[in-house]
Coordinates of C-alpha atoms and ligand atoms in Angstrom, one line a residue:
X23 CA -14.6 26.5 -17.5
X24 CA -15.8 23.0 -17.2
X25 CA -14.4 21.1 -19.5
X26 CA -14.9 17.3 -20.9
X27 CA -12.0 15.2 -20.4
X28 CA -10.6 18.1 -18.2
X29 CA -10.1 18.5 -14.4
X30 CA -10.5 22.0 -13.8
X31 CA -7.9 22.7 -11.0
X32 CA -8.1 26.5 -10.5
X33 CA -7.2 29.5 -12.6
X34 CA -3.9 31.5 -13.2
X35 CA -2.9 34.8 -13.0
X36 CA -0.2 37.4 -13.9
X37 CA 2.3 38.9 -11.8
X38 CA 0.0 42.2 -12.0
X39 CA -2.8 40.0 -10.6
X40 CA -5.4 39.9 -13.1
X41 CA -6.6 36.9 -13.9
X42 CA -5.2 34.8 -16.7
X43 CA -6.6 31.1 -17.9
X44 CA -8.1 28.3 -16.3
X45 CA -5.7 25.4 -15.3
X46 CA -6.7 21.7 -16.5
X47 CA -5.2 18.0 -15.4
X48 CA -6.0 16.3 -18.8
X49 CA -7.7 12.8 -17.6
X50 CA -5.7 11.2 -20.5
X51 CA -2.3 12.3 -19.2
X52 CA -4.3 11.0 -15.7
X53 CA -2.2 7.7 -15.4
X54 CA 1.3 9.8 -15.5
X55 CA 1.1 10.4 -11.8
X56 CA 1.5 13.4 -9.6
X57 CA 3.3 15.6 -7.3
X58 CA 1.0 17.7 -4.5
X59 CA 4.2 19.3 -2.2
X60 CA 3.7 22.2 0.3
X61 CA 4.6 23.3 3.8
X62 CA 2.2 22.5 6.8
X63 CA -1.1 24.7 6.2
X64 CA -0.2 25.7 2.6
X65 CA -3.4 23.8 0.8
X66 CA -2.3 20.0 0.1
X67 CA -5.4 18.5 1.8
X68 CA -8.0 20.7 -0.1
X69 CA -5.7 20.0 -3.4
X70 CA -6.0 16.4 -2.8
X71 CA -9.8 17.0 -2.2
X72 CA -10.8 19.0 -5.2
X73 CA -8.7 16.5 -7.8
X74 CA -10.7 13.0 -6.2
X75 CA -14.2 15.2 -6.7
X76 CA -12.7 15.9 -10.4
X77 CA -12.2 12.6 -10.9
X78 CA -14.9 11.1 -9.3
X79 CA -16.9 13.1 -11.8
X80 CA -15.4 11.8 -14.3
X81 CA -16.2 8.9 -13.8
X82 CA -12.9 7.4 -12.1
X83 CA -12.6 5.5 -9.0
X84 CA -10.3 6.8 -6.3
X85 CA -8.2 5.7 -3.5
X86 CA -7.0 8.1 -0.5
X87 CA -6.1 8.3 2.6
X88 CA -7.5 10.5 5.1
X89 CA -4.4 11.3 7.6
X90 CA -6.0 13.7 9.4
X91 CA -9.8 12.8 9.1
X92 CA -9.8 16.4 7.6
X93 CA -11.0 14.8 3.9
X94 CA -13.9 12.6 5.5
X95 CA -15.9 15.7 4.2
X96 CA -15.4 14.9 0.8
X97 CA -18.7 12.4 2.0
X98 CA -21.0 15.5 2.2
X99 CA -22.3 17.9 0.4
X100 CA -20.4 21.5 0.8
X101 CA -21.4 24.8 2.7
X102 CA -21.5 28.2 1.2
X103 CA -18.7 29.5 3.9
X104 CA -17.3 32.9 3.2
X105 CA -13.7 31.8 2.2
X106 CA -15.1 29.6 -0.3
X107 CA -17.5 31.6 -1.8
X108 CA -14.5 34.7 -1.8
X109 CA -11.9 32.3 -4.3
X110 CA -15.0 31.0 -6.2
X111 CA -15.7 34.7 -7.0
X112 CA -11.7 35.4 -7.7
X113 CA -11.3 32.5 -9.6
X114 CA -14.4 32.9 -11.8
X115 CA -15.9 29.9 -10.9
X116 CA -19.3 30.3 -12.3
X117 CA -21.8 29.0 -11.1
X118 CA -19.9 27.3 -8.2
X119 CA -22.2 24.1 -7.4
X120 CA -21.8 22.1 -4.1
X121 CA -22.3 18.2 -4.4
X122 CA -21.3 15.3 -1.9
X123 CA -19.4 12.4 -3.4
X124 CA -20.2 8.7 -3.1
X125 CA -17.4 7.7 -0.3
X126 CA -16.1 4.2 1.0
X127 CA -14.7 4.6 4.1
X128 CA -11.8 2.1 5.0
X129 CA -10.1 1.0 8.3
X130 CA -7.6 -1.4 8.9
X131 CA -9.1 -1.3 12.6
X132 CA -12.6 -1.3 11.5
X133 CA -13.7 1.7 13.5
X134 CA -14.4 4.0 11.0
X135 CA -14.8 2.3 8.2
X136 CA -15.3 -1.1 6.2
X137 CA -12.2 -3.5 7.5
X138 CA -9.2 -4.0 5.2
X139 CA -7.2 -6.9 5.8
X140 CA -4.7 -8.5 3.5
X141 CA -3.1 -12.4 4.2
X142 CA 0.6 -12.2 4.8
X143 CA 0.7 -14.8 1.6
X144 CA -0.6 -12.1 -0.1
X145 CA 1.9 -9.5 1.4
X146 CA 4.9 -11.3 0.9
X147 CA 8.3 -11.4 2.4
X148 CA 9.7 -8.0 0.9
X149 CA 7.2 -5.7 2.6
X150 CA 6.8 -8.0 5.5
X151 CA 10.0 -7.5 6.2
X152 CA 9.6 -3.5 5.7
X153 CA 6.9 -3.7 8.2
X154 CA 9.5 -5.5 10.9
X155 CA 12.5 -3.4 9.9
X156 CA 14.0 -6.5 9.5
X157 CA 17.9 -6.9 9.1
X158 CA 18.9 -8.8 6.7
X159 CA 19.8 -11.7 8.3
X160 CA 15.9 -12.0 9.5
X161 CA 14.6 -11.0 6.2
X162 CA 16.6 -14.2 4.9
X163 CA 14.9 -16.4 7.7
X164 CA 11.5 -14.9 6.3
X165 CA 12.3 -15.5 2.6
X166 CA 12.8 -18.9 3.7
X167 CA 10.0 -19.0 6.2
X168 CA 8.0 -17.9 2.9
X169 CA 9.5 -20.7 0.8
X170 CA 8.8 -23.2 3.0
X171 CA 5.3 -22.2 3.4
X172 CA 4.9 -21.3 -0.7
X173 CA 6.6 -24.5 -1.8
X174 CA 5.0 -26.6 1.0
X175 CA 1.6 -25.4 0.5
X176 CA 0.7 -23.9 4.1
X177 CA -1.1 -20.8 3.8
X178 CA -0.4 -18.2 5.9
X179 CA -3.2 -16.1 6.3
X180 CA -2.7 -14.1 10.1
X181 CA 0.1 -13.8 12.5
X182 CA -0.4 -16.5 14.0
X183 CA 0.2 -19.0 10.9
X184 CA 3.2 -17.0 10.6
X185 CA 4.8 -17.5 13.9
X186 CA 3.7 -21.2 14.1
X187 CA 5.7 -21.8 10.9
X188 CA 8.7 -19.8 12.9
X189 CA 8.2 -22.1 15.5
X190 CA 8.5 -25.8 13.2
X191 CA 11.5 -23.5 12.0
X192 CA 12.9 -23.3 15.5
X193 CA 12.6 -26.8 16.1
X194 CA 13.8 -27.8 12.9
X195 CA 16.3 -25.7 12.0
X196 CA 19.3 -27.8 11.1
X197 CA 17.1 -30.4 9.1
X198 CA 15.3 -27.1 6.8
X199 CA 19.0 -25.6 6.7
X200 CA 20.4 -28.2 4.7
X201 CA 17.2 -27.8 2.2
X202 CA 16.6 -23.8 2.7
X203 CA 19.8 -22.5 3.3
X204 CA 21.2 -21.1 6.9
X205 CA 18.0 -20.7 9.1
X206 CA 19.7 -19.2 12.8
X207 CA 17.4 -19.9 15.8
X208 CA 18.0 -16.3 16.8
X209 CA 17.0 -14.9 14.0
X210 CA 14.1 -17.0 14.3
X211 CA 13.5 -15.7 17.8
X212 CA 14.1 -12.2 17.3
X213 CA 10.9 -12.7 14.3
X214 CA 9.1 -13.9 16.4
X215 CA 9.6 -10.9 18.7
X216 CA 8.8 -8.1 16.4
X217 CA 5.8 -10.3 15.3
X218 CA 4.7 -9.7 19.1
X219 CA 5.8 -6.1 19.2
X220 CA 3.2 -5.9 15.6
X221 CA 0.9 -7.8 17.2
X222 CA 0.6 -5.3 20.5
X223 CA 0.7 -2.7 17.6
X224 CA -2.4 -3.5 16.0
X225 CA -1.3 -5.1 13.1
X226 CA -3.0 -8.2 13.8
X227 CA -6.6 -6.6 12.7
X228 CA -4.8 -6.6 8.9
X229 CA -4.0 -9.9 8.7
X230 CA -6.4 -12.5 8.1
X231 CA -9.6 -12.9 5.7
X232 CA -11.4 -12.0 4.2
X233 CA -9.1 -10.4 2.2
X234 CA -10.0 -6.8 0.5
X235 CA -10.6 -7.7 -3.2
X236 CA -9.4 -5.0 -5.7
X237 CA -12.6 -4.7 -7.1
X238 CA -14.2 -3.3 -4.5
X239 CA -12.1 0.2 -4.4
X240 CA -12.5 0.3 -8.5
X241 CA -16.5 1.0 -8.0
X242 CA -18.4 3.3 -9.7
X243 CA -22.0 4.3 -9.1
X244 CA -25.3 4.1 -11.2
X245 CA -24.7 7.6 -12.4
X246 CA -21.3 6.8 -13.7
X247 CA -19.2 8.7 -11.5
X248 CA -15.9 6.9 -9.6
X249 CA -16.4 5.4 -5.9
X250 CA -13.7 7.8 -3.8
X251 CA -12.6 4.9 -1.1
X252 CA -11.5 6.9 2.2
X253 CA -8.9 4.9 4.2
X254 CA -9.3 6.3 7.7
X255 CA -5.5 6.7 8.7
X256 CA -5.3 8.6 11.8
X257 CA -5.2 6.0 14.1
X258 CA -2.7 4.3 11.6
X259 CA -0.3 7.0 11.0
X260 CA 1.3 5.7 14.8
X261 CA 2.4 3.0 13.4
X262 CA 3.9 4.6 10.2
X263 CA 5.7 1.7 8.9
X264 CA 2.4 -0.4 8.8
X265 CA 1.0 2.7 6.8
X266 CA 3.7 2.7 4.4
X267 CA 3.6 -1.0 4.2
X268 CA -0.1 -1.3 4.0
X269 CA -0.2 1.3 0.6
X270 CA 2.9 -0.1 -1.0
X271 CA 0.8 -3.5 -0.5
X272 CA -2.2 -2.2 -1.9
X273 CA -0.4 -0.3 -5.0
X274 CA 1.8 -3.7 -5.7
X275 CA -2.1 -5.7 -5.6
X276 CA -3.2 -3.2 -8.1
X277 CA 0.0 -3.7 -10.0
X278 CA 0.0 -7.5 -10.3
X279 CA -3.8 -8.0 -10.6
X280 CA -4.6 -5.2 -13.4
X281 CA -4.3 -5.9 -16.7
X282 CA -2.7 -3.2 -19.1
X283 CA -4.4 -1.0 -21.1
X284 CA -2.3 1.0 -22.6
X285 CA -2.7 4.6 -22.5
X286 CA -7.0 4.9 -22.1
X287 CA -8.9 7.9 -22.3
X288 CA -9.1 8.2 -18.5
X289 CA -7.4 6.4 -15.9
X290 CA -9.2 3.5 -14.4
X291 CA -7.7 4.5 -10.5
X292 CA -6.2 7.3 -8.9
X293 CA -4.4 6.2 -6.3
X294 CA -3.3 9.3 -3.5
X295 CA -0.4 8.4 -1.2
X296 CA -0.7 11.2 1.3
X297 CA 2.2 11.8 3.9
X298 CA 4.5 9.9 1.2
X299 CA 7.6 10.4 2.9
X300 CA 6.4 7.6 5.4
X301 CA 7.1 5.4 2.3
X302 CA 10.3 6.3 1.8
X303 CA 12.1 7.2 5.2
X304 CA 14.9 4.9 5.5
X305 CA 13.7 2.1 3.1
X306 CA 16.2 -0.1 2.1
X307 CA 17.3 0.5 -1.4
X308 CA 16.0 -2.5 -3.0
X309 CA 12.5 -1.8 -2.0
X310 CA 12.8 2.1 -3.0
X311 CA 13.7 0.3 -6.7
X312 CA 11.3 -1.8 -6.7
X313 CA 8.4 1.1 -6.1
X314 CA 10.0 3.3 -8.9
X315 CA 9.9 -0.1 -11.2
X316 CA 5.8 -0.6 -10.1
X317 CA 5.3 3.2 -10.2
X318 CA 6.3 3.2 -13.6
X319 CA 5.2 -0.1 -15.1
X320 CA 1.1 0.5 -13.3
X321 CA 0.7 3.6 -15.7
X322 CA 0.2 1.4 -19.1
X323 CA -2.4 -0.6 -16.3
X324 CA -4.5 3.1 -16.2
X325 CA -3.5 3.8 -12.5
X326 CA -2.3 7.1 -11.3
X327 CA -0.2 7.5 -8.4
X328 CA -0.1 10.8 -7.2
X329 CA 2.4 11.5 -3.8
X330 CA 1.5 13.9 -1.3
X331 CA 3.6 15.3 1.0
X332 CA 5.5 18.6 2.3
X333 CA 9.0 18.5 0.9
X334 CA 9.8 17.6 -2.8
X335 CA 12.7 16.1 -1.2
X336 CA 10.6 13.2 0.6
X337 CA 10.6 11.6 -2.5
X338 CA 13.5 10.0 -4.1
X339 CA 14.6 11.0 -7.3
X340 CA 13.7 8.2 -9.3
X341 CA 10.2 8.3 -8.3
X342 CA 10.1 12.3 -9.0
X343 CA 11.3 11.6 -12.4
X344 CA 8.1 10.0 -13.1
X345 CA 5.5 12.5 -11.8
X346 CA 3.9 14.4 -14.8
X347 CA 1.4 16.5 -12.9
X348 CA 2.6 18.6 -10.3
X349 CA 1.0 21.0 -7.8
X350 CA 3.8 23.1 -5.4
X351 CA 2.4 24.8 -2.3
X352 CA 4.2 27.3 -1.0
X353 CA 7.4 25.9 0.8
X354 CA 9.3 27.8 3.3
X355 CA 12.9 28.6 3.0
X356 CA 15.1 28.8 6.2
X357 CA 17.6 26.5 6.6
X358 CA 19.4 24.8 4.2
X359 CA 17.3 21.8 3.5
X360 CA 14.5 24.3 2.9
X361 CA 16.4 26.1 0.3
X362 CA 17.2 23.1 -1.4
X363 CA 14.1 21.5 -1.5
X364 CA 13.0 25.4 -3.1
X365 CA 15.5 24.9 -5.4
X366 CA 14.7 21.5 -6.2
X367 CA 11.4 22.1 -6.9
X368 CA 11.5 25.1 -9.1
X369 CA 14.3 23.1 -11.1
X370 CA 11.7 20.5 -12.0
X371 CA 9.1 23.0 -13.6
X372 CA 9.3 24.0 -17.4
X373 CA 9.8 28.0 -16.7
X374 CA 7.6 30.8 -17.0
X375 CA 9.4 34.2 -18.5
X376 CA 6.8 36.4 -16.2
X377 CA 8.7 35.2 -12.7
X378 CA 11.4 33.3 -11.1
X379 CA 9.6 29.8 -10.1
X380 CA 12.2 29.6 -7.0
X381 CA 10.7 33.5 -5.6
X382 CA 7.6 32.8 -6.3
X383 CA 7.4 29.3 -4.2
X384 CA 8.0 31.6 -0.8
X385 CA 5.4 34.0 -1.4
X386 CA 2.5 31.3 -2.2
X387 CA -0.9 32.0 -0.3
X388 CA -2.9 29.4 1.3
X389 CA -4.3 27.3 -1.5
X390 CA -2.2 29.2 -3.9
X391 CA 0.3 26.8 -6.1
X392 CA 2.8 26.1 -9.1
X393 CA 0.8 24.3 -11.8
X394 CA 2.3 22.2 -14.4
X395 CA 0.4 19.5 -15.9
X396 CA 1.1 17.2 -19.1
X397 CA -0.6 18.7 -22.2
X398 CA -0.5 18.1 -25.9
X399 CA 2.3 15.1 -26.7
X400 CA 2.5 14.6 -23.2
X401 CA 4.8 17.3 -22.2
X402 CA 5.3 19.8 -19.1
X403 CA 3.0 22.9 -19.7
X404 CA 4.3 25.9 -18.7
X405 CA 4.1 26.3 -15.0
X406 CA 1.8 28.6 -13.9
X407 CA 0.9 30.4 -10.0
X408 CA -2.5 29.2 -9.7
X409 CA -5.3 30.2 -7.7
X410 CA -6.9 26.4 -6.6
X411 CA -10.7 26.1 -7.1
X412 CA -12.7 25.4 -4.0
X413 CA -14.0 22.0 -3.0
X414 CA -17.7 21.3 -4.2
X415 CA -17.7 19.1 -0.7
X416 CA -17.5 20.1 3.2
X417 CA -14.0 21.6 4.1
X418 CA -13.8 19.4 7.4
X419 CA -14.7 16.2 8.7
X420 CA -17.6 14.1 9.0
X421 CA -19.8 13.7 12.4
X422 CA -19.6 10.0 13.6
X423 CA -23.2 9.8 12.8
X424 CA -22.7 10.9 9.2
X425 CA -19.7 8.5 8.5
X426 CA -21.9 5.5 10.3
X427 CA -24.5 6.3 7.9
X428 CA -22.4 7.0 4.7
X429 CA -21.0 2.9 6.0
X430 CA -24.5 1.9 6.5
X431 CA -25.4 2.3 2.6
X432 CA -21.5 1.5 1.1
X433 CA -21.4 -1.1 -1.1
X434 CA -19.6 -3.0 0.6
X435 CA -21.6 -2.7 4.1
X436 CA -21.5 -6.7 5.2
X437 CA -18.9 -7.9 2.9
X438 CA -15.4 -7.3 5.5
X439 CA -16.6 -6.6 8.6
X440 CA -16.2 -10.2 10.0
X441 CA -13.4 -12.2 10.6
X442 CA -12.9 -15.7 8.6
X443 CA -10.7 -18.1 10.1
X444 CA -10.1 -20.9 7.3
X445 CA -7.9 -23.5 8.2
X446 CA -3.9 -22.4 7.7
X447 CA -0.7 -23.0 8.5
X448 CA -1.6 -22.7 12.3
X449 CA -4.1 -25.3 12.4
X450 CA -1.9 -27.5 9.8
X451 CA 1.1 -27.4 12.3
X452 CA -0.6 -28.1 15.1
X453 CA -2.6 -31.0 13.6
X454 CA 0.9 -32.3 12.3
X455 CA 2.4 -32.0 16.3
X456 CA -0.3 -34.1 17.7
X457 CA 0.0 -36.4 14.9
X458 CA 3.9 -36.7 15.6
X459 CA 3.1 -36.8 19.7
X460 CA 0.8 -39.8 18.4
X461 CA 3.2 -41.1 16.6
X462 CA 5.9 -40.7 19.0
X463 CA 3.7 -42.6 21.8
X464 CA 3.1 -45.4 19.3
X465 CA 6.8 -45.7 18.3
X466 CA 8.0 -45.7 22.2
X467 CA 5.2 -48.6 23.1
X468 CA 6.3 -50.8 20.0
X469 CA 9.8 -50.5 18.5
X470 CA 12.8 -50.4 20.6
X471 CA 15.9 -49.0 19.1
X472 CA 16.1 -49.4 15.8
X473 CA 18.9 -47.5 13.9
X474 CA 19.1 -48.6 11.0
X475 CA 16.1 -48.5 10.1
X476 CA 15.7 -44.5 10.5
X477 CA 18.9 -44.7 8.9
X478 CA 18.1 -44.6 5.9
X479 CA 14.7 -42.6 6.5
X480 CA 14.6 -38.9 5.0
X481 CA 12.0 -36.0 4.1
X482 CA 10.7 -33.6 1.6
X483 CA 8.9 -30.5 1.3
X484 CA 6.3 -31.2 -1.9
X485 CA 7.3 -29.7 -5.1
X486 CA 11.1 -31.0 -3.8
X487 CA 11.5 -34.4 -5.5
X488 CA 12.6 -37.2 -2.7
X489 CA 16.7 -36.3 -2.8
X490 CA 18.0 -36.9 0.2
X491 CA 18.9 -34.5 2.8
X492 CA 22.8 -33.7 3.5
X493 CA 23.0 -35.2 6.5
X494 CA 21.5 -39.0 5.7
X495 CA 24.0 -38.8 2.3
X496 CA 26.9 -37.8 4.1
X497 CA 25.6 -40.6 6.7
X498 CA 26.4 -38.1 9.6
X499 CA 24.7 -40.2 12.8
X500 CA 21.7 -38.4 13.8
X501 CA 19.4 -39.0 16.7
X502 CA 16.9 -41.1 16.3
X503 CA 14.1 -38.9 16.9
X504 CA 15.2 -36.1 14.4
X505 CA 14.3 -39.3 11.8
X506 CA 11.5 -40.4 13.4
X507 CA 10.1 -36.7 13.4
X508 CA 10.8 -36.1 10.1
X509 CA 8.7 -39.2 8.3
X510 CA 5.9 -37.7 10.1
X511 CA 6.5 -33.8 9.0
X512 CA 6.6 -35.2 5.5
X513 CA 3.7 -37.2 6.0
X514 CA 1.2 -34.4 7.5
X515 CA 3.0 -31.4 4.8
X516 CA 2.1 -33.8 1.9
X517 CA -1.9 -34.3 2.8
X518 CA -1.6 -30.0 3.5
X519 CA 0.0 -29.8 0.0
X520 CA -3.3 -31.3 -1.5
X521 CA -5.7 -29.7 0.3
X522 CA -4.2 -25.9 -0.5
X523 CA -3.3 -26.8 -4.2
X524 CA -6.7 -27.6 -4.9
X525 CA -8.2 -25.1 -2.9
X526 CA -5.7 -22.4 -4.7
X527 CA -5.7 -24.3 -8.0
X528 CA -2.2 -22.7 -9.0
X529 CA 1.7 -22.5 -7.9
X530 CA 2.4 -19.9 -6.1
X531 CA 4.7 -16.7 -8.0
X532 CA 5.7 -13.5 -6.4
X533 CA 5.8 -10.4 -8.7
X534 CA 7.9 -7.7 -8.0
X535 CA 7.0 -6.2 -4.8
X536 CA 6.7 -9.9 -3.7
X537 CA 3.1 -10.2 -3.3
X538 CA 1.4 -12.9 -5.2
X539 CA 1.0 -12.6 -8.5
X540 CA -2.4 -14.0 -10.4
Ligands
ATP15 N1 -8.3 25.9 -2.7 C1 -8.7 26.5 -1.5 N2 -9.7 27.3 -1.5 C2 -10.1 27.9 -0.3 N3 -9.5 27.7 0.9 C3 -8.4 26.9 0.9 C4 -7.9 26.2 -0.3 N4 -6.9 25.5 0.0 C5 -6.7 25.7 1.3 N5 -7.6 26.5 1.9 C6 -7.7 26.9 3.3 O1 -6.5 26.5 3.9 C7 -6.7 25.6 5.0 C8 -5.5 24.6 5.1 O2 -5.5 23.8 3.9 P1 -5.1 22.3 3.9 O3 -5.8 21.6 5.0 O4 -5.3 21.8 2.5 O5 -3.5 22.4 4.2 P2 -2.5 21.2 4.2 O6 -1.4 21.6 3.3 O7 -3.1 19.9 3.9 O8 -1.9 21.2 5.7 P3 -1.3 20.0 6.5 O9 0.1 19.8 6.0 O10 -1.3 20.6 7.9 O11 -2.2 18.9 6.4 C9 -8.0 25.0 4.6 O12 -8.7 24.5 5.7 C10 -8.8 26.1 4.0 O13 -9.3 27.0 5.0
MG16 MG1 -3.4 18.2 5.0

């Protein structure tokens, strides 16, 4: 029943009930993502849990997120309950061995797990603005705001970079307009108030350093099987948006640092986006493009994505398009929506003469499924109702005491759990106000009015050339401290320039999900 270069996912059967052929994911058809759908209850979680322990033992690091704190279990080794041991027996799974997995466990709070943090350099101004719900007119302050802090070497590394940067933009706004394009001080204010409403929200613990480093959720262990990192997203799922944002993040990272492979023998991640409508609800279309364009350029990098979540609906068509292994749970079918997400789903399966795919979705049982994986070429198999195997780990969550000692041995135990603070766009701007209040005191004991000499006097953002701005070629009269300011600003954004170039060694690109690209 096991099978080399096969994930045994559970066994079929007839309509008459008697048992029919075990049901494989083929690890090479690993990287052509997957669909886990079902109603509340039907199986998803447990479906999730025995395809990580697959490919853990096959040696292939995973990524998931533990909604719930249901799959923390996965951690431990598995108990010989009754209901386990009754579809081991109906399956055929023989002999039906219990194992616990080697588990990272992630937090973005740091509570039950290793902290993840991201800078927002490293996020970028697409998802960013995702995460604020931005309208557009803010998202084109924070494409500028990004611009100015790409182009004029300030690093922005935790909310607080980011709104001292909106604040030099407040300030400044008519003099960065003419370089930037149209920045509106209310915009800029109402940024600034949705970085306070994230703030309050929590988000603050992901922003900052150090930053998580893809390598350390591609582990595997001594004996060659695949680290399964654990995100603990329970507390996260009330802030849904920073969720979505945080896994689109980490899948666009994964995208822009992994090099391609082609098509290996077994995928080098499996990435699991549970609750996957929280992606998608009301995402601008832009953004829902550019997922489908990572989602389907990261398979010839070896990563699978495989969505999980109750409706087949949740998940835009596109996307669907792309998801070669597919496991339906049974789906109920009241209303309308529920008949068409039935329908949907059946549509999408290669059919089986013995039964009508769209009947048989209703009558599921608990851990019961449609099965349809790639096979041969790389096409459908035909779907099959398929009893799922039981996990080889607890059904269930860790005890605290467990998960503290599971954190106390990880590989990564020391490496996030404190905060860095290097010096960034916060520090930058408020080393360049006290340099301008210096310079400001100087200028008011020595010069008196001096026009023309400001006149003439204009700034740049490195990486800009020295063109003048709009308004000192147009010669539009401007008060004498906007020039005075300005001279400074360059003067303090230059030396900042230097000190991040060399520290980064490269320009800064954004790739498509507009995180940085390497
Ligand atoms: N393959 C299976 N073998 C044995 N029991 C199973 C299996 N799948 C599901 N079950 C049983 O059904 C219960 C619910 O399954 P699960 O937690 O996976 O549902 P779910 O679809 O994730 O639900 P929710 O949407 O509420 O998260 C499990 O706790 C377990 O008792
Ligand atoms: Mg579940």
């Amino acid at each position: 029943m096991l099978q080399d270069g096969k994930l045994y996912i559970g066994t079929s059967r007839k309509p008459d009930d008697s048992i029919n052929k075990p049901e494989y994911l083929d690890l090479k058809f690993g990287n052509r993502h997957g669909l886990v759908t079902g109603a509340t209850g039907a199986g998803k979680t447990i479906t999730l849990q025995i395809l990580a322990e697959g490919f853990s033992n096959a040696g292939v690091p995973v990524f998931c997120a533990d909604v719930k704190g249901d799959l923390s279990g996965i951690g431990a080794v598995g108990e010989a309950k009754d209901f386990l041991l009754k579809r081991a027996q109906e399956i055929g799974l023989e002999p039906y061995d219990f194992q616990e997995f080697p588990v990272i466990f992630w937090d973005l709070y740091g509570e039950k797990g290793h902290r993840v943090r991201t800078t927002m350099t490293e996020m970028g101004p697409l998802l960013l603005s995702r995460l604020m719900n931005a309208s557009d007119a803010q998202e084109g302050v924070l494409n500028i705001a990004f611009k100015i802090a790409d182009q004029g070497g300030l690093p922005l590394l935790d909310l607080k970079d980011l709104q001292a940067l909106l604040n030099y933009m407040g300030e400044n706004a008519t003099e960065l307009s003419n370089k930037f394009g149209f920045i509106s001080k209310a915009s800029v204010g109402s940024i600034q108030r949705e970085l306070l409403i994230l703030e309050q929200q929590g988000a603050e613990h992901f922003f900052g350093e150090p930053a998580l480093k893809i390598s350390d959720i591609m582990r595997t262990t001594n004996d060659g099987r695949g680290a399964i990192s654990v995100l603990a997203a329970d507390k996260l799922m009330m802030n849904p948006r920073l969720y979505g944002t945080f896994l689109l993040w980490l899948l666009s990272e994964l995208f822009e640092e992994l090099p391609e492979v082609g098509d290996p023998e077994k995928p080098k991640l499996v990435f699991f986006f549970d609750e996957a409508h929280l992606l998608f609800n009301d995402a601008p279309k832009v953004l829902i493009e550019r997922v489908e364009q990572v989602v389907r350029l990261i398979r010839s990098k070896g990563v699978g994505v495989y969505f999980v979540t109750q409706n087949p609906l949740d998940v835009p068509e596109t996307v669907l398009a792309q998801l070669g292994n597919r496991v339906q749970h049974a789906l109920r079918a009241y209303t309308p929506r529920e008949q068409k997400a039935v329908k949907t789903a059946a549509d999408t399966f290669r059919p089986n003469p013995d039964f009508d795919c769209a009947t048989v979705i209703t009558q599921l049982g608990t851990g019961e499924a449609l099965i349809s994986t790639l096979e041969g070429k790389g096409i459908p198999s035909m779907v099959e109702r398929t009893l799922v195997r039981p996990p080889a780990s607890r059904v269930g969550p860790l005890t605290d005491a467990e998960r503290a000692a599971v954190m106390k041995v990880s590989p990564v135990a020391g490496l996030y759990d404190e905060d860095s603070d290097r010096e960034s766009a916060y520090e930058m701007l408020a080393a360049r106000a006290k340099k301008l209040e210096e310079a400001q005191q100087q200028a008011d004991q020595q010069a008196p009015e001096s026009e023309e000499q400001n006149g003439g006097s204009r700034w740049t953002l490195p990486g800009f050339g020295d063109e003048p701005t709009q308004a000192s070629t147009t010669g539009k009269p401007k008060a004498r401290s906007g020039y005075q300011r300005e001279s400074v600003v360059e003067a303090a954004m230059k030396s900042a320039a230097r000190s991040v170039a060399t520290s980064l060694g490269r320009a800064i690109v954004r790739g498509i999900l507009g995180s940085l690209r390497r």
